Each structure stands twice: as structure tokens, then as C-alpha cells.
Amino acid sequence: SGQLREGLEHYRSAFSQLAGLPKKDVVPELREALLTQYVCHLHTAKEFAEVLRVVQSPLAQQGGLTASIHFMAGLAALEMKQFSGGAGQMHQCLAKRDEPTLSPVNRDIRKAGPHHVLALCRWGAGQHAETEKAFLAALAEDAGARAARFDFARWLGERGRVVDALQTLHAMVGDAAQEPH
């Protein structure tokens, strides 16, 4: 925890210094790598409001955001129960996830993750038709996505579709009977 806090202070300092430079002096690879690493560390530290502030900063906006950064912003918005904002970030993530980047890509964006988070945002906003579509898209991306499958079963149960929920859970039990969750 102490190392994380110390690391965050270094990232804050680097972010502040880079943000203070004229746009022409900001190397795109450095800007993208710093933003990607900074928002990941902020998320780990559960500083979700700061994640959203960073991605909305002029420095972040001057070169656009990668799918990985949109993914982290969407997760932060979900944690803060900003469902509309989280859904918007996930749509951006999905739209950009096959675009080339100047920094390493978060592997989760190529799996069920973006659709799963989108489903959770839609669920939180009470948009049930969109929730189901997003869960189904997540499972189409990765049929073995246990967290998405479990949340889908919970959502089905909450909607009164108990048989569908049980069938979804039953399929999971066969895959990993030793997992108590």
C-alpha cells in the first residue's frame, strides 16, 4: 500500500509536468504510456474519481484515448455508479479496441470484459433490453467468461427468469464443480 501511494505520487508529478508542456513538446508515445499506467494505478488504489478526472483532462483529450484507457474509465464510472458514463466509455472501448496503439494493450479489452461492463452499466441504469444484449455479446466473445456468466445468471434471476438463471448456473457448475462461488 505504501509503495502504491509512493508510485502514485510519482505518476501525479509526471502527469502534472507533462500537462504543463506545450502540445508540440509532448511525445505521443510518452503521453499514451503515462496515461495508461497512471489510470491503471489509480484504479488499483480505488481512486475512481481521479481516473475520470485524468481521462477528461486536456492532456488526455489532446491525443485521444485508447480502448484500454476507455476500459479503465468505464470501470471507474461503474464503481462510482455513473452508469451512463460507464456505458459511453465501454462503447468507445469497443469501437477502438482493434485500432493500433503506441502503448501495451489491456488484454481484457479483446475478451468479454467491455461487453460485461456495458451490461453491468445497463443493468444499473435499469435498461433491461440493452442489459441482456450486452451480456449475450460478452458470452459470444468468450463463452468461458465466468464472471459475465455468473452476473448474467444473477440478472436473469432478478428479472424473474429463474429457469434461465438456473440453466446458466448449471452450465457453470459442470465446468468447475470445485469452485464454491
CSV table of N, CA and C in Angstrom, one decimal:
chain,number,residue,atom,x,y,z
A,1,SER,N,0.8,-1.2,0.0
A,1,SER,CA,0.0,0.0,0.0
A,1,SER,C,0.9,1.3,0.0
A,2,GLY,N,2.0,1.2,0.8
A,2,GLY,CA,2.9,2.4,0.8
A,2,GLY,C,3.6,2.6,-0.5
A,3,GLN,N,4.0,1.4,-1.1
A,3,GLN,CA,4.6,1.5,-2.4
A,3,GLN,C,3.6,2.1,-3.5
A,4,LEU,N,2.4,1.6,-3.4
A,4,LEU,CA,1.4,2.1,-4.4
A,4,LEU,C,1.2,3.6,-4.2
A,5,ARG,N,1.1,4.1,-3.0
A,5,ARG,CA,0.9,5.5,-2.7
A,5,ARG,C,2.1,6.3,-3.2
A,6,GLU,N,3.3,5.8,-3.0
A,6,GLU,CA,4.5,6.5,-3.5
A,6,GLU,C,4.6,6.5,-5.0
A,7,GLY,N,4.2,5.4,-5.6
A,7,GLY,CA,4.2,5.3,-7.0
A,7,GLY,C,3.2,6.3,-7.6
A,8,LEU,N,2.0,6.4,-7.0
A,8,LEU,CA,1.0,7.3,-7.5
A,8,LEU,C,1.5,8.8,-7.4
A,9,GLU,N,2.3,9.1,-6.4
A,9,GLU,CA,2.8,10.4,-6.3
A,9,GLU,C,3.8,10.7,-7.5
A,10,HIS,N,4.5,9.7,-7.8
A,10,HIS,CA,5.4,9.9,-9.0
A,10,HIS,C,4.6,10.1,-10.3
A,11,TYR,N,3.6,9.3,-10.4
A,11,TYR,CA,2.7,9.4,-11.6
A,11,TYR,C,2.0,10.8,-11.6
A,12,ARG,N,1.5,11.2,-10.5
A,12,ARG,CA,0.9,12.5,-10.4
A,12,ARG,C,1.9,13.6,-10.8
A,13,SER,N,3.1,13.5,-10.3
A,13,SER,CA,4.1,14.5,-10.7
A,13,SER,C,4.4,14.5,-12.2
A,14,ALA,N,4.6,13.3,-12.7
A,14,ALA,CA,4.9,13.2,-14.2
A,14,ALA,C,3.7,13.7,-15.0
A,15,PHE,N,2.5,13.4,-14.6
A,15,PHE,CA,1.3,13.8,-15.3
A,15,PHE,C,1.2,15.3,-15.3
A,16,SER,N,1.5,15.9,-14.1
A,16,SER,CA,1.4,17.4,-14.0
A,16,SER,C,2.5,18.1,-14.8
A,17,GLN,N,3.7,17.5,-14.8
A,17,GLN,CA,4.7,18.1,-15.6
A,17,GLN,C,4.4,18.0,-17.1
A,18,LEU,N,4.0,16.8,-17.6
A,18,LEU,CA,3.6,16.6,-19.0
A,18,LEU,C,2.5,17.5,-19.4
A,19,ALA,N,1.5,17.7,-18.5
A,19,ALA,CA,0.3,18.5,-18.8
A,19,ALA,C,0.7,20.0,-18.9
A,20,GLY,N,1.8,20.4,-18.3
A,20,GLY,CA,2.3,21.7,-18.3
A,20,GLY,C,3.1,22.1,-19.6
A,21,LEU,N,3.4,21.1,-20.3
A,21,LEU,CA,4.2,21.4,-21.6
A,21,LEU,C,3.3,21.8,-22.7
A,22,PRO,N,3.9,22.6,-23.6
A,22,PRO,CA,3.1,22.9,-24.8
A,22,PRO,C,2.8,21.6,-25.6
A,23,LYS,N,1.7,21.6,-26.3
A,23,LYS,CA,1.3,20.4,-27.0
A,23,LYS,C,2.4,19.9,-28.0
A,24,LYS,N,3.1,20.8,-28.6
A,24,LYS,CA,4.1,20.4,-29.6
A,24,LYS,C,5.3,19.7,-28.9
A,25,ASP,N,5.5,19.9,-27.6
A,25,ASP,CA,6.6,19.2,-26.9
A,25,ASP,C,6.2,17.9,-26.3
A,26,VAL,N,5.0,17.5,-26.4
A,26,VAL,CA,4.5,16.2,-25.8
A,26,VAL,C,4.7,15.1,-26.8
A,27,VAL,N,5.5,14.1,-26.5
A,27,VAL,CA,5.7,13.0,-27.3
A,27,VAL,C,4.5,12.1,-27.2
A,28,PRO,N,3.8,11.7,-28.3
A,28,PRO,CA,2.6,10.9,-28.2
A,28,PRO,C,2.8,9.6,-27.5
A,29,GLU,N,3.9,8.9,-27.7
A,29,GLU,CA,4.1,7.6,-27.0
A,29,GLU,C,4.2,7.8,-25.5
A,30,LEU,N,4.9,8.8,-25.1
A,30,LEU,CA,5.0,9.1,-23.7
A,30,LEU,C,3.7,9.4,-23.0
A,31,ARG,N,2.9,10.3,-23.7
A,31,ARG,CA,1.6,10.7,-23.2
A,31,ARG,C,0.7,9.5,-23.0
A,32,GLU,N,0.7,8.6,-24.1
A,32,GLU,CA,-0.2,7.5,-24.0
A,32,GLU,C,0.2,6.5,-23.0
A,33,ALA,N,1.5,6.2,-22.9
A,33,ALA,CA,2.0,5.3,-21.9
A,33,ALA,C,1.8,5.8,-20.5
A,34,LEU,N,2.0,7.0,-20.3
A,34,LEU,CA,1.8,7.6,-18.9
A,34,LEU,C,0.4,7.5,-18.5
A,35,LEU,N,-0.5,7.9,-19.4
A,35,LEU,CA,-2.0,7.9,-19.1
A,35,LEU,C,-2.4,6.5,-18.8
A,36,THR,N,-2.0,5.5,-19.6
A,36,THR,CA,-2.4,4.1,-19.5
A,36,THR,C,-1.9,3.6,-18.1
A,37,GLN,N,-0.7,3.8,-17.8
A,37,GLN,CA,-0.1,3.3,-16.5
A,37,GLN,C,-0.8,4.1,-15.3
A,38,TYR,N,-0.9,5.4,-15.5
A,38,TYR,CA,-1.5,6.2,-14.4
A,38,TYR,C,-2.9,5.8,-14.0
A,39,VAL,N,-3.8,5.6,-15.0
A,39,VAL,CA,-5.1,5.2,-14.7
A,39,VAL,C,-5.2,3.8,-14.1
A,40,CYS,N,-4.3,2.9,-14.6
A,40,CYS,CA,-4.3,1.6,-14.0
A,40,CYS,C,-3.9,1.6,-12.5
A,41,HIS,N,-2.9,2.4,-12.2
A,41,HIS,CA,-2.5,2.5,-10.8
A,41,HIS,C,-3.6,3.2,-10.0
A,42,LEU,N,-4.2,4.2,-10.5
A,42,LEU,CA,-5.3,4.9,-9.8
A,42,LEU,C,-6.5,3.9,-9.5
A,43,HIS,N,-6.8,3.1,-10.5
A,43,HIS,CA,-7.8,2.1,-10.4
A,43,HIS,C,-7.5,1.1,-9.3
A,44,THR,N,-6.2,0.7,-9.3
A,44,THR,CA,-5.8,-0.3,-8.2
A,44,THR,C,-5.9,0.3,-6.8
A,45,ALA,N,-5.7,1.6,-6.8
A,45,ALA,CA,-5.8,2.4,-5.5
A,45,ALA,C,-7.2,2.8,-5.2
A,46,LYS,N,-8.1,2.4,-6.0
A,46,LYS,CA,-9.6,2.7,-5.9
A,46,LYS,C,-9.8,4.2,-5.9
A,47,GLU,N,-9.0,4.9,-6.6
A,47,GLU,CA,-9.2,6.4,-6.8
A,47,GLU,C,-10.0,6.6,-8.1
A,48,PHE,N,-11.3,6.2,-8.1
A,48,PHE,CA,-12.1,6.2,-9.3
A,48,PHE,C,-12.4,7.6,-9.8
A,49,ALA,N,-12.7,8.5,-8.9
A,49,ALA,CA,-12.9,9.9,-9.3
A,49,ALA,C,-11.7,10.5,-10.0
A,50,GLU,N,-10.5,10.1,-9.5
A,50,GLU,CA,-9.3,10.6,-10.1
A,50,GLU,C,-9.1,10.0,-11.5
A,51,VAL,N,-9.5,8.8,-11.7
A,51,VAL,CA,-9.4,8.2,-13.0
A,51,VAL,C,-10.2,9.0,-14.0
A,52,LEU,N,-11.4,9.3,-13.6
A,52,LEU,CA,-12.3,10.1,-14.5
A,52,LEU,C,-11.8,11.5,-14.8
A,53,ARG,N,-11.2,12.1,-13.7
A,53,ARG,CA,-10.6,13.4,-13.9
A,53,ARG,C,-9.4,13.4,-14.9
A,54,VAL,N,-8.6,12.4,-14.8
A,54,VAL,CA,-7.4,12.3,-15.6
A,54,VAL,C,-7.8,12.1,-17.1
A,55,VAL,N,-8.8,11.2,-17.3
A,55,VAL,CA,-9.2,10.9,-18.7
A,55,VAL,C,-9.9,12.1,-19.4
A,56,GLN,N,-10.4,13.0,-18.5
A,56,GLN,CA,-11.1,14.2,-19.1
A,56,GLN,C,-10.2,15.4,-19.1
A,57,SER,N,-9.0,15.2,-18.7
A,57,SER,CA,-8.0,16.3,-18.7
A,57,SER,C,-7.7,16.7,-20.1
A,58,PRO,N,-7.2,18.0,-20.3
A,58,PRO,CA,-6.8,18.4,-21.6
A,58,PRO,C,-5.6,17.6,-22.2
A,59,LEU,N,-4.7,17.1,-21.3
A,59,LEU,CA,-3.6,16.3,-21.8
A,59,LEU,C,-4.2,15.0,-22.4
A,60,ALA,N,-5.1,14.3,-21.7
A,60,ALA,CA,-5.7,13.1,-22.2
A,60,ALA,C,-6.4,13.3,-23.5
A,61,GLN,N,-7.2,14.4,-23.6
A,61,GLN,CA,-8.0,14.7,-24.7
A,61,GLN,C,-7.2,15.2,-25.9
A,62,GLN,N,-6.1,15.7,-25.7
A,62,GLN,CA,-5.3,16.2,-26.9
A,62,GLN,C,-4.9,15.2,-27.9
A,63,GLY,N,-4.8,14.0,-27.5
A,63,GLY,CA,-4.4,12.9,-28.4
A,63,GLY,C,-5.4,11.8,-28.5
A,64,GLY,N,-6.5,12.0,-27.8
A,64,GLY,CA,-7.5,10.9,-27.8
A,64,GLY,C,-7.1,9.8,-26.8
A,65,LEU,N,-8.0,9.0,-26.6
A,65,LEU,CA,-7.8,7.9,-25.6
A,65,LEU,C,-7.8,6.5,-26.4
A,66,THR,N,-7.1,5.6,-25.9
A,66,THR,CA,-7.0,4.3,-26.4
A,66,THR,C,-8.2,3.4,-25.8
A,67,ALA,N,-8.5,2.3,-26.4
A,67,ALA,CA,-9.5,1.4,-25.9
A,67,ALA,C,-9.2,1.0,-24.5
A,68,SER,N,-7.9,0.8,-24.2
A,68,SER,CA,-7.5,0.4,-22.8
A,68,SER,C,-7.9,1.4,-21.8
A,69,ILE,N,-7.6,2.7,-22.2
A,69,ILE,CA,-7.9,3.8,-21.3
A,69,ILE,C,-9.4,4.0,-21.1
A,70,HIS,N,-10.2,3.8,-22.2
A,70,HIS,CA,-11.6,3.9,-22.1
A,70,HIS,C,-12.2,2.8,-21.2
A,71,PHE,N,-11.5,1.6,-21.3
A,71,PHE,CA,-12.0,0.5,-20.5
A,71,PHE,C,-11.8,0.8,-19.0
A,72,MET,N,-10.6,1.3,-18.6
A,72,MET,CA,-10.4,1.7,-17.2
A,72,MET,C,-11.3,2.8,-16.8
A,73,ALA,N,-11.6,3.8,-17.7
A,73,ALA,CA,-12.5,4.8,-17.3
A,73,ALA,C,-13.9,4.3,-17.1
A,74,GLY,N,-14.3,3.3,-18.0
A,74,GLY,CA,-15.6,2.7,-17.8
A,74,GLY,C,-15.8,1.9,-16.5
A,75,LEU,N,-14.7,1.2,-16.1
A,75,LEU,CA,-14.7,0.5,-14.8
A,75,LEU,C,-14.8,1.5,-13.7
A,76,ALA,N,-14.1,2.6,-13.8
A,76,ALA,CA,-14.2,3.6,-12.7
A,76,ALA,C,-15.6,4.2,-12.6
A,77,ALA,N,-16.2,4.5,-13.8
A,77,ALA,CA,-17.5,5.1,-13.8
A,77,ALA,C,-18.5,4.1,-13.2
A,78,LEU,N,-18.4,2.8,-13.5
A,78,LEU,CA,-19.2,1.8,-12.9
A,78,LEU,C,-19.1,1.7,-11.4
A,79,GLU,N,-17.9,1.8,-10.9
A,79,GLU,CA,-17.6,1.8,-9.5
A,79,GLU,C,-18.3,3.0,-8.8
A,80,MET,N,-18.4,4.1,-9.5
A,80,MET,CA,-19.0,5.3,-8.9
A,80,MET,C,-20.5,5.4,-9.2
A,81,LYS,N,-21.0,4.3,-9.8
A,81,LYS,CA,-22.4,4.2,-10.2
A,81,LYS,C,-22.8,5.3,-11.2
A,82,GLN,N,-21.9,5.7,-12.0
A,82,GLN,CA,-22.2,6.6,-13.1
A,82,GLN,C,-22.4,5.8,-14.4
A,83,PHE,N,-23.6,5.1,-14.4
A,83,PHE,CA,-23.9,4.1,-15.4
A,83,PHE,C,-23.9,4.6,-16.8
A,84,SER,N,-24.4,5.8,-17.1
A,84,SER,CA,-24.4,6.3,-18.4
A,84,SER,C,-23.0,6.6,-18.9
A,85,GLY,N,-22.2,7.2,-18.0
A,85,GLY,CA,-20.8,7.5,-18.4
A,85,GLY,C,-20.0,6.2,-18.6
A,86,GLY,N,-20.3,5.2,-17.8
A,86,GLY,CA,-19.6,4.0,-18.0
A,86,GLY,C,-19.9,3.3,-19.3
A,87,ALA,N,-21.2,3.3,-19.6
A,87,ALA,CA,-21.7,2.7,-20.9
A,87,ALA,C,-21.0,3.4,-22.0
A,88,GLY,N,-20.9,4.8,-22.0
A,88,GLY,CA,-20.3,5.5,-23.0
A,88,GLY,C,-18.8,5.2,-23.2
A,89,GLN,N,-18.1,5.0,-22.1
A,89,GLN,CA,-16.7,4.6,-22.2
A,89,GLN,C,-16.6,3.2,-22.8
A,90,MET,N,-17.5,2.3,-22.4
A,90,MET,CA,-17.4,0.9,-23.0
A,90,MET,C,-17.7,0.9,-24.5
A,91,HIS,N,-18.6,1.8,-24.9
A,91,HIS,CA,-18.9,1.9,-26.4
A,91,HIS,C,-17.6,2.4,-27.1
A,92,GLN,N,-17.0,3.4,-26.5
A,92,GLN,CA,-15.7,3.9,-27.1
A,92,GLN,C,-14.6,2.8,-27.1
A,93,CYS,N,-14.6,2.0,-26.0
A,93,CYS,CA,-13.6,0.9,-25.9
A,93,CYS,C,-13.9,-0.1,-27.0
A,94,LEU,N,-15.1,-0.5,-27.2
A,94,LEU,CA,-15.4,-1.5,-28.2
A,94,LEU,C,-15.1,-0.9,-29.6
A,95,ALA,N,-15.4,0.4,-29.8
A,95,ALA,CA,-15.2,1.0,-31.1
A,95,ALA,C,-13.7,1.1,-31.5
A,96,LYS,N,-12.8,1.2,-30.5
A,96,LYS,CA,-11.4,1.4,-30.7
A,96,LYS,C,-10.5,0.2,-30.4
A,97,ARG,N,-11.1,-0.9,-29.9
A,97,ARG,CA,-10.2,-2.0,-29.5
A,97,ARG,C,-9.4,-2.7,-30.5
A,98,ASP,N,-9.7,-2.5,-31.8
A,98,ASP,CA,-8.9,-3.0,-32.8
A,98,ASP,C,-7.9,-2.0,-33.5
A,99,GLU,N,-8.0,-0.8,-33.0
A,99,GLU,CA,-7.1,0.2,-33.5
A,99,GLU,C,-5.7,0.1,-33.0
A,100,PRO,N,-4.7,0.4,-33.8
A,100,PRO,CA,-3.3,0.4,-33.3
A,100,PRO,C,-3.1,1.4,-32.1
A,101,THR,N,-2.2,1.0,-31.2
A,101,THR,CA,-1.8,1.9,-30.1
A,101,THR,C,-0.3,2.1,-30.1
A,102,LEU,N,0.1,3.1,-29.2
A,102,LEU,CA,1.5,3.4,-29.0
A,102,LEU,C,2.0,2.8,-27.7
A,103,SER,N,1.1,2.1,-27.0
A,103,SER,CA,1.4,1.5,-25.7
A,103,SER,C,0.8,0.1,-25.6
A,104,PRO,N,1.2,-0.7,-24.6
A,104,PRO,CA,0.7,-2.0,-24.5
A,104,PRO,C,-0.8,-2.0,-24.3
A,105,VAL,N,-1.5,-3.0,-24.8
A,105,VAL,CA,-3.0,-3.1,-24.8
A,105,VAL,C,-3.4,-3.9,-23.6
A,106,ASN,N,-4.4,-3.5,-22.9
A,106,ASN,CA,-5.0,-4.3,-21.8
A,106,ASN,C,-5.7,-5.5,-22.5
A,107,ARG,N,-5.3,-6.7,-22.2
A,107,ARG,CA,-5.8,-7.9,-22.9
A,107,ARG,C,-7.3,-8.1,-22.7
A,108,ASP,N,-7.8,-7.6,-21.6
A,108,ASP,CA,-9.2,-7.8,-21.3
A,108,ASP,C,-10.1,-7.1,-22.3
A,109,ILE,N,-9.6,-6.1,-23.0
A,109,ILE,CA,-10.5,-5.4,-24.0
A,109,ILE,C,-10.8,-6.3,-25.2
A,110,ARG,N,-10.1,-7.3,-25.4
A,110,ARG,CA,-10.3,-8.2,-26.5
A,110,ARG,C,-11.1,-9.4,-26.1
A,111,LYS,N,-11.6,-9.5,-24.9
A,111,LYS,CA,-12.4,-10.6,-24.4
A,111,LYS,C,-13.8,-10.1,-24.1
A,112,ALA,N,-14.4,-10.7,-23.1
A,112,ALA,CA,-15.8,-10.4,-22.7
A,112,ALA,C,-15.9,-9.1,-21.9
A,113,GLY,N,-14.8,-8.6,-21.4
A,113,GLY,CA,-14.8,-7.5,-20.4
A,113,GLY,C,-15.6,-6.3,-20.8
A,114,PRO,N,-15.3,-5.7,-22.0
A,114,PRO,CA,-16.1,-4.5,-22.3
A,114,PRO,C,-17.6,-4.7,-22.4
A,115,HIS,N,-18.0,-5.8,-23.0
A,115,HIS,CA,-19.5,-6.1,-23.0
A,115,HIS,C,-20.0,-6.4,-21.7
A,116,HIS,N,-19.2,-7.1,-20.8
A,116,HIS,CA,-19.7,-7.4,-19.5
A,116,HIS,C,-19.9,-6.1,-18.7
A,117,VAL,N,-18.9,-5.2,-18.7
A,117,VAL,CA,-19.0,-3.9,-18.0
A,117,VAL,C,-20.2,-3.1,-18.6
A,118,LEU,N,-20.4,-3.1,-19.9
A,118,LEU,CA,-21.5,-2.4,-20.5
A,118,LEU,C,-22.8,-3.0,-20.0
A,119,ALA,N,-22.9,-4.3,-19.9
A,119,ALA,CA,-24.1,-5.0,-19.3
A,119,ALA,C,-24.4,-4.5,-17.9
A,120,LEU,N,-23.3,-4.4,-17.1
A,120,LEU,CA,-23.5,-4.0,-15.7
A,120,LEU,C,-23.9,-2.5,-15.6
A,121,CYS,N,-23.4,-1.7,-16.5
A,121,CYS,CA,-23.9,-0.3,-16.6
A,121,CYS,C,-25.3,-0.2,-17.0
A,122,ARG,N,-25.7,-1.0,-18.0
A,122,ARG,CA,-27.1,-1.0,-18.4
A,122,ARG,C,-28.0,-1.5,-17.3
A,123,TRP,N,-27.6,-2.6,-16.6
A,123,TRP,CA,-28.3,-3.1,-15.5
A,123,TRP,C,-28.5,-2.1,-14.4
A,124,GLY,N,-27.4,-1.4,-14.1
A,124,GLY,CA,-27.5,-0.3,-13.1
A,124,GLY,C,-28.5,0.8,-13.5
A,125,ALA,N,-28.6,1.1,-14.8
A,125,ALA,CA,-29.4,2.1,-15.3
A,125,ALA,C,-30.9,1.6,-15.5
A,126,GLY,N,-31.1,0.3,-15.3
A,126,GLY,CA,-32.4,-0.2,-15.5
A,126,GLY,C,-32.8,-0.4,-16.9
A,127,GLN,N,-31.8,-0.5,-17.8
A,127,GLN,CA,-32.1,-0.6,-19.2
A,127,GLN,C,-32.0,-2.1,-19.6
A,128,HIS,N,-33.1,-2.8,-19.3
A,128,HIS,CA,-33.0,-4.3,-19.3
A,128,HIS,C,-32.8,-4.9,-20.7
A,129,ALA,N,-33.5,-4.4,-21.7
A,129,ALA,CA,-33.3,-5.0,-23.1
A,129,ALA,C,-31.8,-4.8,-23.5
A,130,GLU,N,-31.2,-3.7,-23.2
A,130,GLU,CA,-29.8,-3.5,-23.5
A,130,GLU,C,-28.9,-4.3,-22.6
A,131,THR,N,-29.3,-4.5,-21.4
A,131,THR,CA,-28.5,-5.4,-20.5
A,131,THR,C,-28.4,-6.8,-21.0
A,132,GLU,N,-29.5,-7.3,-21.4
A,132,GLU,CA,-29.4,-8.7,-22.0
A,132,GLU,C,-28.6,-8.8,-23.2
A,133,LYS,N,-28.7,-7.8,-24.1
A,133,LYS,CA,-27.9,-7.8,-25.4
A,133,LYS,C,-26.4,-7.8,-25.0
A,134,ALA,N,-26.1,-6.9,-24.0
A,134,ALA,CA,-24.7,-6.8,-23.7
A,134,ALA,C,-24.1,-8.1,-23.0
A,135,PHE,N,-24.9,-8.7,-22.2
A,135,PHE,CA,-24.5,-10.0,-21.6
A,135,PHE,C,-24.3,-11.0,-22.7
A,136,LEU,N,-25.2,-11.1,-23.6
A,136,LEU,CA,-25.1,-12.1,-24.7
A,136,LEU,C,-23.9,-11.8,-25.5
A,137,ALA,N,-23.6,-10.6,-25.8
A,137,ALA,CA,-22.4,-10.2,-26.6
A,137,ALA,C,-21.2,-10.6,-25.8
A,138,ALA,N,-21.2,-10.4,-24.5
A,138,ALA,CA,-20.0,-10.8,-23.7
A,138,ALA,C,-19.8,-12.3,-23.8
A,139,LEU,N,-20.8,-13.0,-23.7
A,139,LEU,CA,-20.7,-14.5,-23.7
A,139,LEU,C,-20.4,-15.0,-25.1
A,140,ALA,N,-20.8,-14.3,-26.1
A,140,ALA,CA,-20.4,-14.6,-27.5
A,140,ALA,C,-18.9,-14.4,-27.7
A,141,GLU,N,-18.4,-13.3,-27.1
A,141,GLU,CA,-16.9,-13.0,-27.2
A,141,GLU,C,-16.1,-14.1,-26.5
A,142,ASP,N,-16.6,-14.6,-25.3
A,142,ASP,CA,-15.9,-15.5,-24.5
A,142,ASP,C,-16.9,-16.4,-23.7
A,143,ALA,N,-17.3,-17.5,-24.3
A,143,ALA,CA,-18.3,-18.4,-23.6
A,143,ALA,C,-17.8,-18.8,-22.2
A,144,GLY,N,-16.5,-18.8,-22.0
A,144,GLY,CA,-16.0,-19.3,-20.7
A,144,GLY,C,-15.8,-18.1,-19.7
A,145,ALA,N,-16.3,-17.0,-20.0
A,145,ALA,CA,-16.2,-15.8,-19.1
A,145,ALA,C,-17.1,-16.0,-17.9
A,146,ARG,N,-16.5,-16.6,-16.8
A,146,ARG,CA,-17.3,-17.0,-15.6
A,146,ARG,C,-17.9,-15.8,-14.9
A,147,ALA,N,-17.2,-14.7,-14.8
A,147,ALA,CA,-17.8,-13.6,-14.1
A,147,ALA,C,-19.0,-13.0,-14.9
A,148,ALA,N,-18.9,-12.9,-16.2
A,148,ALA,CA,-20.0,-12.5,-17.0
A,148,ALA,C,-21.2,-13.4,-16.9
A,149,ARG,N,-20.9,-14.7,-17.0
A,149,ARG,CA,-21.9,-15.7,-16.9
A,149,ARG,C,-22.6,-15.7,-15.6
A,150,PHE,N,-21.9,-15.6,-14.5
A,150,PHE,CA,-22.5,-15.5,-13.2
A,150,PHE,C,-23.4,-14.3,-13.0
A,151,ASP,N,-22.8,-13.1,-13.5
A,151,ASP,CA,-23.6,-11.9,-13.4
A,151,ASP,C,-24.9,-12.0,-14.2
A,152,PHE,N,-24.8,-12.6,-15.4
A,152,PHE,CA,-25.9,-12.8,-16.3
A,152,PHE,C,-27.0,-13.7,-15.5
A,153,ALA,N,-26.5,-14.7,-14.9
A,153,ALA,CA,-27.5,-15.6,-14.1
A,153,ALA,C,-28.2,-14.8,-13.0
A,154,ARG,N,-27.4,-13.9,-12.3
A,154,ARG,CA,-28.0,-13.1,-11.3
A,154,ARG,C,-29.0,-12.1,-11.9
A,155,TRP,N,-28.7,-11.5,-13.0
A,155,TRP,CA,-29.6,-10.6,-13.7
A,155,TRP,C,-30.9,-11.4,-14.1
A,156,LEU,N,-30.7,-12.5,-14.7
A,156,LEU,CA,-31.9,-13.3,-15.1
A,156,LEU,C,-32.8,-13.6,-13.9
A,157,GLY,N,-32.1,-14.0,-12.8
A,157,GLY,CA,-32.9,-14.3,-11.6
A,157,GLY,C,-33.6,-13.1,-11.0
A,158,GLU,N,-33.0,-12.0,-11.1
A,158,GLU,CA,-33.6,-10.7,-10.6
A,158,GLU,C,-34.8,-10.4,-11.5
A,159,ARG,N,-34.7,-10.7,-12.8
A,159,ARG,CA,-35.8,-10.4,-13.7
A,159,ARG,C,-36.9,-11.5,-13.6
A,160,GLY,N,-36.8,-12.4,-12.8
A,160,GLY,CA,-37.8,-13.5,-12.6
A,160,GLY,C,-37.7,-14.6,-13.6
A,161,ARG,N,-36.6,-14.7,-14.3
A,161,ARG,CA,-36.3,-15.7,-15.3
A,161,ARG,C,-35.5,-16.8,-14.6
A,162,VAL,N,-36.1,-17.4,-13.6
A,162,VAL,CA,-35.4,-18.3,-12.7
A,162,VAL,C,-34.9,-19.6,-13.5
A,163,VAL,N,-35.7,-20.1,-14.4
A,163,VAL,CA,-35.2,-21.3,-15.1
A,163,VAL,C,-34.0,-21.0,-15.9
A,164,ASP,N,-34.0,-19.8,-16.6
A,164,ASP,CA,-32.9,-19.4,-17.4
A,164,ASP,C,-31.7,-19.2,-16.6
A,165,ALA,N,-31.9,-18.6,-15.4
A,165,ALA,CA,-30.8,-18.4,-14.5
A,165,ALA,C,-30.2,-19.7,-14.0
A,166,LEU,N,-31.0,-20.6,-13.6
A,166,LEU,CA,-30.5,-21.9,-13.2
A,166,LEU,C,-29.8,-22.7,-14.3
A,167,GLN,N,-30.3,-22.6,-15.5
A,167,GLN,CA,-29.6,-23.3,-16.6
A,167,GLN,C,-28.2,-22.7,-16.8
A,168,THR,N,-28.1,-21.4,-16.7
A,168,THR,CA,-26.9,-20.7,-16.9
A,168,THR,C,-25.9,-21.1,-15.8
A,169,LEU,N,-26.4,-21.1,-14.5
A,169,LEU,CA,-25.5,-21.6,-13.4
A,169,LEU,C,-25.2,-23.1,-13.5
A,170,HIS,N,-26.1,-23.9,-14.0
A,170,HIS,CA,-25.8,-25.3,-14.1
A,170,HIS,C,-24.7,-25.5,-15.1
A,171,ALA,N,-24.7,-24.8,-16.2
A,171,ALA,CA,-23.6,-24.9,-17.1
A,171,ALA,C,-22.2,-24.6,-16.5
A,172,MET,N,-22.3,-23.6,-15.6
A,172,MET,CA,-21.0,-23.2,-14.9
A,172,MET,C,-20.6,-24.3,-13.9
A,173,VAL,N,-21.5,-24.9,-13.2
A,173,VAL,CA,-21.1,-25.9,-12.2
A,173,VAL,C,-20.4,-27.1,-12.9
A,174,GLY,N,-20.9,-27.5,-14.1
A,174,GLY,CA,-20.3,-28.6,-14.8
A,174,GLY,C,-18.8,-28.3,-15.2
A,175,ASP,N,-18.5,-27.0,-15.4
A,175,ASP,CA,-17.2,-26.6,-15.8
A,175,ASP,C,-16.2,-26.6,-14.6
A,176,ALA,N,-16.7,-26.2,-13.4
A,176,ALA,CA,-15.8,-26.1,-12.3
A,176,ALA,C,-16.6,-26.4,-11.0
A,177,ALA,N,-16.9,-27.6,-10.8
A,177,ALA,CA,-17.6,-28.0,-9.6
A,177,ALA,C,-16.9,-27.8,-8.3
A,178,GLN,N,-15.6,-27.6,-8.3
A,178,GLN,CA,-14.8,-27.4,-7.1
A,178,GLN,C,-14.9,-25.9,-6.7
A,179,GLU,N,-15.4,-25.0,-7.5
A,179,GLU,CA,-15.5,-23.6,-7.1
A,179,GLU,C,-16.8,-23.4,-6.3
A,180,PRO,N,-16.7,-23.0,-5.0
A,180,PRO,CA,-17.9,-22.8,-4.2
A,180,PRO,C,-18.7,-21.6,-4.6
A,181,HIS,N,-18.1,-20.6,-5.2
A,181,HIS,CA,-18.8,-19.4,-5.6
A,181,HIS,C,-19.8,-19.8,-6.7
